[in-house]
Coordinates of C-alpha atoms in Angstrom, one line a residue:
M1398 CA -22.6 32.7 -51.4
T1399 CA -23.6 32.0 -54.7
M1400 CA -23.8 34.6 -57.4
K1401 CA -26.6 33.6 -60.0
G1402 CA -27.3 34.1 -63.4
D1403 CA -23.9 33.8 -64.8
P1404 CA -23.1 30.9 -66.8
F1405 CA -21.3 28.8 -64.1
P1406 CA -22.3 29.5 -60.6
V1407 CA -19.4 30.6 -58.4
D1408 CA -19.0 30.5 -55.0
L1409 CA -17.2 33.8 -53.2
D1410 CA -15.7 32.3 -50.1
L1411 CA -14.1 30.0 -52.1
V1412 CA -13.1 33.1 -54.8
N1413 CA -11.7 34.8 -52.4
C1414 CA -10.1 32.2 -51.0
I1415 CA -8.4 31.1 -54.3
Q1416 CA -7.5 35.1 -54.8
G1417 CA -5.7 34.6 -51.0
V1418 CA -3.4 31.9 -52.7
A1419 CA -2.7 33.8 -55.4
K1420 CA -1.6 36.5 -53.8
S1421 CA 0.9 34.2 -52.3
V1422 CA 2.2 32.9 -55.3
D1423 CA 2.4 36.0 -56.4
A1424 CA 4.6 37.0 -53.7
I1425 CA 6.7 33.9 -54.0
A1426 CA 7.2 34.6 -58.0
A1427 CA 8.1 38.8 -57.0
Q1428 CA 11.2 37.3 -55.3
P1429 CA 14.7 35.8 -57.3
Q1430 CA 13.9 32.7 -57.5
P1431 CA 15.9 29.8 -59.3
T1432 CA 14.3 28.0 -62.2
L1433 CA 14.8 24.4 -63.1
L1434 CA 17.4 24.6 -65.8
E1435 CA 19.6 25.9 -63.1
G1436 CA 19.0 22.7 -61.1
G1437 CA 18.3 24.7 -57.8
G1438 CA 16.4 24.8 -55.0
G1439 CA 13.3 26.4 -56.9
D1440 CA 12.0 22.8 -56.7
W1441 CA 9.2 24.1 -53.9
E1442 CA 8.1 26.7 -55.0
E1443 CA 7.6 25.6 -58.7
F1444 CA 5.5 23.0 -57.2
W1445 CA 2.8 25.2 -55.4
I1446 CA 2.6 27.7 -58.3
Y1447 CA 2.4 24.5 -60.7
S1448 CA -0.4 23.1 -58.2
V1449 CA -1.8 26.2 -57.5
V1450 CA -2.2 27.0 -61.4
L1451 CA -3.7 23.8 -62.0
Q1452 CA -6.3 24.4 -60.0
I1453 CA -7.3 28.0 -61.2
S1454 CA -6.9 26.1 -64.8
R1455 CA -9.4 24.2 -63.5
V1456 CA -12.4 27.1 -61.7
V1457 CA -12.2 28.5 -65.4
T1458 CA -12.7 25.6 -67.8
G1459 CA -15.5 24.1 -65.6
K1460 CA -14.1 21.3 -65.3
G1461 CA -13.9 19.7 -61.7
N1462 CA -16.6 19.7 -58.7
A1463 CA -19.0 21.6 -60.1
G1464 CA -16.0 23.9 -61.8
I1465 CA -14.8 25.5 -58.1
L1466 CA -12.3 23.2 -56.6
S1467 CA -12.0 23.2 -52.4
P1468 CA -9.5 24.5 -50.9
F1469 CA -9.3 20.8 -49.7
A1470 CA -9.2 19.2 -53.2
M1471 CA -6.2 22.3 -53.7
R1472 CA -4.1 20.6 -51.6
C1473 CA -4.7 16.9 -53.6
L1474 CA -2.4 16.7 -56.2
P1475 CA -2.1 14.8 -59.3
Y1476 CA 0.2 11.6 -58.6
P1477 CA 3.1 12.9 -61.2
T1478 CA 3.5 16.0 -58.7
L1479 CA 3.6 13.8 -55.5
F1480 CA 6.7 11.8 -57.5
G1481 CA 8.6 14.3 -59.3
V1482 CA 7.4 13.3 -62.8
E1483 CA 5.5 16.5 -64.0
P1484 CA 4.8 17.1 -68.0
H1485 CA 6.8 20.4 -67.3
R1486 CA 9.8 18.3 -66.4
D1487 CA 10.3 16.3 -69.5
S1488 CA 12.6 18.3 -71.3
L1489 CA 15.4 18.5 -68.8
H1490 CA 16.1 14.3 -68.6
H1491 CA 17.2 13.9 -65.4
Y1492 CA 18.1 9.8 -65.9
E1493 CA 19.4 10.1 -69.3
T1494 CA 21.7 13.2 -68.6
S1495 CA 24.6 13.7 -66.6
W1496 CA 27.0 16.9 -64.8
L1497 CA 30.7 15.0 -65.8
L1498 CA 29.9 12.4 -68.5
H1499 CA 28.1 12.5 -72.6
P1500 CA 25.3 11.0 -73.0
T1501 CA 26.8 9.1 -74.7
I1502 CA 29.9 7.9 -72.1
L1503 CA 26.7 7.5 -70.1
A1504 CA 25.3 5.0 -71.8
A1505 CA 28.0 2.9 -72.4
L1506 CA 29.0 2.9 -69.0
R1507 CA 25.4 1.8 -68.0
A1508 CA 25.4 -1.0 -70.2
L1509 CA 28.8 -2.2 -68.9
I1510 CA 27.8 -2.3 -65.7
S1511 CA 24.3 -4.4 -66.6
L1512 CA 26.5 -6.8 -69.2
Y1513 CA 28.5 -7.2 -66.5
I1514 CA 26.0 -8.1 -63.7
F1515 CA 24.1 -9.9 -65.8
T1516 CA 27.4 -12.5 -67.2
S1517 CA 27.9 -12.7 -63.4
I1518 CA 24.7 -14.2 -62.8
V1519 CA 25.7 -17.0 -65.7
V1520 CA 28.3 -18.0 -64.5
I1521 CA 27.5 -18.2 -60.9
W1522 CA 24.5 -20.5 -61.9
A1523 CA 26.6 -22.2 -64.4
W1524 CA 29.3 -22.7 -61.8
N1525 CA 25.9 -24.2 -59.1
G1526 CA 24.5 -26.6 -62.1
T1527 CA 28.4 -28.0 -62.6
H1528 CA 29.3 -28.6 -59.0
G1529 CA 26.2 -30.7 -57.6
N1530 CA 24.2 -27.8 -57.0
R1531 CA 21.6 -26.7 -59.2
S1532 CA 18.5 -26.3 -56.8
A1533 CA 21.0 -23.5 -56.0
I1534 CA 19.5 -21.6 -59.2
G1535 CA 15.7 -22.1 -58.0
Q1536 CA 16.0 -20.6 -54.5
S1537 CA 18.2 -18.2 -55.8
F1538 CA 15.0 -16.4 -56.3
S1539 CA 14.0 -16.2 -53.4
Y1540 CA 16.5 -13.9 -51.2
F1541 CA 16.8 -10.6 -51.4
T1542 CA 19.6 -10.3 -52.0
W1543 CA 19.3 -11.8 -55.9
L1544 CA 16.5 -10.0 -56.1
T1545 CA 18.3 -7.0 -56.0
Y1546 CA 21.2 -7.5 -57.9
W1547 CA 18.6 -8.6 -61.2
G1548 CA 16.3 -5.2 -60.6
L1549 CA 20.5 -3.4 -60.8
G1550 CA 20.9 -5.3 -64.3
F1551 CA 17.7 -4.8 -65.4
Y1552 CA 18.0 -0.9 -63.9
F1553 CA 21.5 -0.8 -65.9
L1554 CA 20.1 -2.4 -69.0
V1555 CA 17.2 -0.1 -69.8
S1556 CA 18.5 3.5 -68.7
A1557 CA 21.5 2.5 -71.4
V1558 CA 18.6 2.2 -73.7
H1559 CA 17.0 5.4 -72.9
T1560 CA 20.3 7.1 -72.4
W1561 CA 21.8 5.6 -75.8
V1562 CA 18.6 7.3 -77.0
Y1563 CA 18.4 10.3 -75.9
A1564 CA 22.5 10.8 -77.1
R1565 CA 21.0 9.6 -80.4
T1566 CA 18.1 11.6 -81.0
G1567 CA 17.7 14.7 -78.4
R1568 CA 14.5 12.9 -77.4
S1569 CA 13.4 10.5 -74.6
M1570 CA 11.6 7.0 -75.4
L1571 CA 9.6 8.0 -71.9
D1572 CA 8.0 10.6 -74.1
R1573 CA 5.9 8.5 -75.9
W1574 CA 5.0 6.3 -72.5
P1575 CA 2.3 6.9 -70.4
R1576 CA 3.1 9.4 -67.6
V1577 CA 3.4 6.3 -65.4
C1578 CA 6.4 4.2 -66.4
R1579 CA 8.1 8.1 -65.6
V1580 CA 6.2 7.3 -62.3
L1581 CA 7.7 3.3 -62.0
H1582 CA 11.2 5.2 -63.5
A1583 CA 11.5 7.0 -60.6
L1584 CA 11.0 4.2 -57.9
L1585 CA 13.4 1.9 -60.0
Y1586 CA 16.0 4.6 -59.6
T1587 CA 15.6 5.1 -56.3
T1588 CA 15.2 1.7 -55.0
I1589 CA 18.4 1.1 -57.0
T1590 CA 20.0 3.8 -54.4
T1591 CA 19.1 2.2 -51.2
Y1592 CA 18.8 -1.2 -51.4
P1593 CA 22.2 -2.2 -52.2
F1594 CA 23.6 -0.7 -49.6
L1595 CA 21.0 -2.1 -46.9
V1596 CA 22.1 -5.1 -48.9
T1597 CA 25.5 -4.9 -48.3
I1598 CA 25.6 -3.6 -44.6
V1599 CA 23.1 -6.9 -43.2
F1600 CA 25.4 -9.0 -45.0
W1601 CA 28.9 -7.7 -43.7
A1602 CA 27.4 -6.5 -40.5
I1603 CA 25.6 -9.6 -39.8
L1604 CA 25.4 -12.8 -42.0
F1605 CA 29.1 -12.8 -42.5
S1606 CA 31.6 -14.5 -40.2
P1607 CA 35.1 -14.5 -41.0
P1608 CA 37.8 -15.5 -42.6
F1609 CA 37.7 -14.1 -45.9
Y1610 CA 36.7 -16.8 -48.1
S1611 CA 39.5 -19.3 -49.3
D1612 CA 37.7 -20.4 -52.4
V1613 CA 38.1 -17.5 -55.1
F1614 CA 34.8 -18.3 -56.6
R1615 CA 32.6 -17.7 -53.4
G1616 CA 34.6 -14.8 -52.5
W1617 CA 34.1 -13.2 -56.4
S1618 CA 30.8 -14.0 -55.9
N1619 CA 29.9 -12.4 -52.7
I1620 CA 31.7 -9.9 -54.0
S1621 CA 30.0 -8.9 -56.9
Q1622 CA 26.4 -9.1 -54.8
H1623 CA 27.6 -7.8 -51.5
G1624 CA 29.6 -5.1 -51.8
I1625 CA 30.1 -3.6 -55.5
N1626 CA 26.5 -3.6 -55.7
S1627 CA 26.8 -0.8 -53.6
F1628 CA 29.6 0.7 -55.7
Y1629 CA 27.1 0.9 -58.7
A1630 CA 24.4 2.2 -56.5
L1631 CA 27.2 5.3 -55.7
L1632 CA 27.7 6.0 -59.1
E1633 CA 24.2 6.3 -60.2
I1634 CA 23.7 8.5 -57.4
V1635 CA 27.0 10.6 -57.7
F1636 CA 27.3 10.6 -62.3
P1637 CA 23.8 11.6 -63.1
A1638 CA 21.5 14.7 -63.3
T1639 CA 18.6 13.3 -61.2
P1640 CA 16.7 15.2 -59.0
P1641 CA 16.5 14.1 -55.4
H1642 CA 14.0 11.3 -54.2
P1643 CA 10.5 12.0 -54.2
F1644 CA 9.3 11.3 -50.3
L1645 CA 6.5 9.8 -51.6
A1646 CA 8.9 6.2 -52.3
L1647 CA 10.0 5.7 -49.1
P1648 CA 6.3 4.2 -47.8
V1649 CA 6.8 2.0 -51.3
L1650 CA 10.3 1.1 -50.1
I1651 CA 8.6 -0.3 -47.3
F1652 CA 6.5 -1.6 -48.7
L1653 CA 8.2 -3.4 -50.9
L1654 CA 10.7 -4.8 -47.9
L1655 CA 6.7 -6.1 -45.9
L1656 CA 6.4 -8.2 -49.4
Y1657 CA 9.9 -10.0 -49.4
L1658 CA 9.2 -10.9 -45.9
C1659 CA 6.2 -12.6 -47.3
V1660 CA 8.1 -14.5 -49.8
A1661 CA 10.3 -15.6 -47.6
Y1662 CA 8.1 -17.2 -45.2
I1663 CA 6.2 -18.3 -48.1
T1664 CA 9.5 -20.3 -48.9
V1665 CA 10.1 -21.8 -45.4
H1666 CA 6.7 -23.8 -45.8
T1667 CA 7.4 -24.7 -49.6
Q1668 CA 10.6 -25.3 -49.6
G1669 CA 11.7 -26.0 -45.4
F1670 CA 14.9 -23.7 -45.6
Y1671 CA 15.1 -20.2 -44.2
T1672 CA 16.7 -17.8 -46.5
Y1673 CA 18.4 -15.5 -43.7
S1674 CA 18.9 -16.4 -40.1
F1675 CA 17.7 -13.9 -38.7
L1676 CA 14.2 -14.9 -39.8
D1677 CA 14.2 -17.9 -37.7
P1678 CA 11.9 -17.7 -34.9
G1679 CA 13.3 -20.7 -33.3
D1680 CA 10.2 -24.3 -33.1
H1681 CA 8.8 -22.2 -30.5
G1682 CA 8.7 -19.7 -30.8
Q1683 CA 11.9 -18.6 -28.2
K1684 CA 14.0 -16.0 -30.6
S1685 CA 10.5 -14.2 -31.9
G1686 CA 11.7 -10.8 -30.0
L1687 CA 15.1 -11.2 -31.8
V1688 CA 13.1 -11.8 -34.9
T1689 CA 11.4 -8.4 -34.2
G1690 CA 13.9 -6.4 -33.6
Y1691 CA 16.2 -7.5 -36.9
C1692 CA 13.0 -6.7 -38.5
F1693 CA 12.3 -3.1 -36.7
G1694 CA 16.8 -2.5 -37.8
I1695 CA 16.2 -3.2 -40.8
L1696 CA 13.4 -0.7 -41.2
A1697 CA 15.3 2.0 -39.3
G1698 CA 18.2 1.3 -41.9
I1699 CA 16.0 1.5 -44.7
C1700 CA 14.6 5.2 -43.9
V1701 CA 18.4 6.8 -43.0
L1702 CA 19.7 4.9 -45.9
F1703 CA 16.8 6.6 -48.1
L1704 CA 17.4 9.7 -46.3
V1705 CA 20.9 9.9 -47.1
S1706 CA 21.2 8.6 -50.3
W1707 CA 18.6 11.9 -50.5
G1708 CA 21.1 13.8 -49.4
L1709 CA 23.7 13.5 -51.4
I1710 CA 21.9 13.7 -54.7
W1711 CA 20.7 16.7 -53.2
L1712 CA 24.6 18.0 -52.4
R1713 CA 25.4 17.0 -55.9
R1714 CA 23.1 19.2 -57.3
W1715 CA 23.6 22.0 -55.2
A1716 CA 27.8 21.1 -55.9
T1717 CA 27.4 20.6 -59.2
G1718 CA 25.0 23.6 -60.0
G1719 CA 22.5 22.6 -62.4
R1720 CA 25.5 21.7 -65.2
V1721 CA 23.8 19.5 -67.1
K1722 CA 25.8 17.7 -70.7
R1723 CA 23.1 17.3 -72.8
S1724 CA 23.0 15.7 -76.6
S1725 CA 23.7 17.8 -79.3
L1726 CA 20.2 17.5 -80.6
D1727 CA 18.2 18.2 -77.3
P1728 CA 16.9 21.9 -77.7
L1729 CA 18.7 23.1 -74.8
H1730 CA 21.8 21.9 -75.3
N1731 CA 22.2 25.6 -76.3
T1732 CA 20.2 27.2 -73.8
D1733 CA 22.7 25.6 -70.6
G1734 CA 25.2 27.7 -72.2
L1735 CA 23.8 30.8 -72.7
R1736 CA 22.4 30.7 -69.1
R1737 CA 26.3 29.6 -67.7
E1738 CA 27.2 33.1 -69.5
A1739 CA 24.0 34.9 -68.3
H1740 CA 24.4 34.2 -64.8
R1741 CA 28.7 35.2 -65.0
L1742 CA 28.0 38.4 -66.5
Q1743 CA 25.5 39.0 -63.5
S1744 CA 27.6 38.1 -60.5
E1745 CA 30.8 40.0 -62.2
Q1746 CA 28.1 43.2 -62.8
S1747 CA 26.9 42.5 -59.3
E1748 CA 30.6 42.8 -57.9
M1749 CA 31.5 45.7 -59.5
E1750 CA 28.2 47.2 -58.6
Q1751 CA 29.6 46.9 -54.8
L1752 CA 32.9 48.1 -55.2
P1753 CA 33.4 51.5 -53.5
V1754 CA 33.1 54.7 -55.8

């Protein structure tokens, strides 16, 4: 049913649908909910409120599909929402702050880790180049271990710069960049808090054969790439004020693994070697079933590691109660202290009201 004579023809059925959704949002908003500043569990309600308000604003302004979006379109959320980087979260600076460390210290820690990673890469390459193994330098780009190690190095370098700029200015460099850069940063954070654990587990459970390396250099290089790498990932889970991964990042992780599988078999045809022995199906394909099993095992592994990483981040946010150490130039610097004091006074008042008279 459509009303005529108005500047914008409106479908009354769709209006009723929107009004019904708005009532549901009002019911949610009427309940005491933690805000984003509290770092609590209000993200789901805020997610829907933000979405519905966005759609209703399109109705009012006449933008979208003839001024009215269908109920199905109301569920088609913009990609920043799907990846948890909506504009209203920008001022929280999740990726540049920590609940424990001041931004300057966090930036220094990230820079130090990045320096170690790139220094170890240069040392390993120099060692191979001076010990008759120059081909290993070029071949290293075919190994998932090396690609993940490079990813760690660049993440810590970029995040150190972002955190340092935030500590000095109270603003993020990402504020001046396109929204898609925030999505890519969130995805990069997801990779460096999941892939290193996968590398460590696969190496020590499948590829490593005891006894341990008698060569000190080989022992150090393997521990750096297959042991300490997971420690770096754990630090990024524990210390920053980052939110849990967007669930849409899991298909991206799986897709990247599929792309690497292509790289591994391209390497076989171009350079004649398998980067990992469990990818070799044999001369006549007699081990193809085993290869398939390993691939599905790794697929299951990355799904489990994603959920574990997500759970640890959620647990950290719950345990810290939304505490954040901000730059003194951040407009929210004093707001956090006032909010905590208000919560303390509110808790004391609630306890006093429960005392028997």
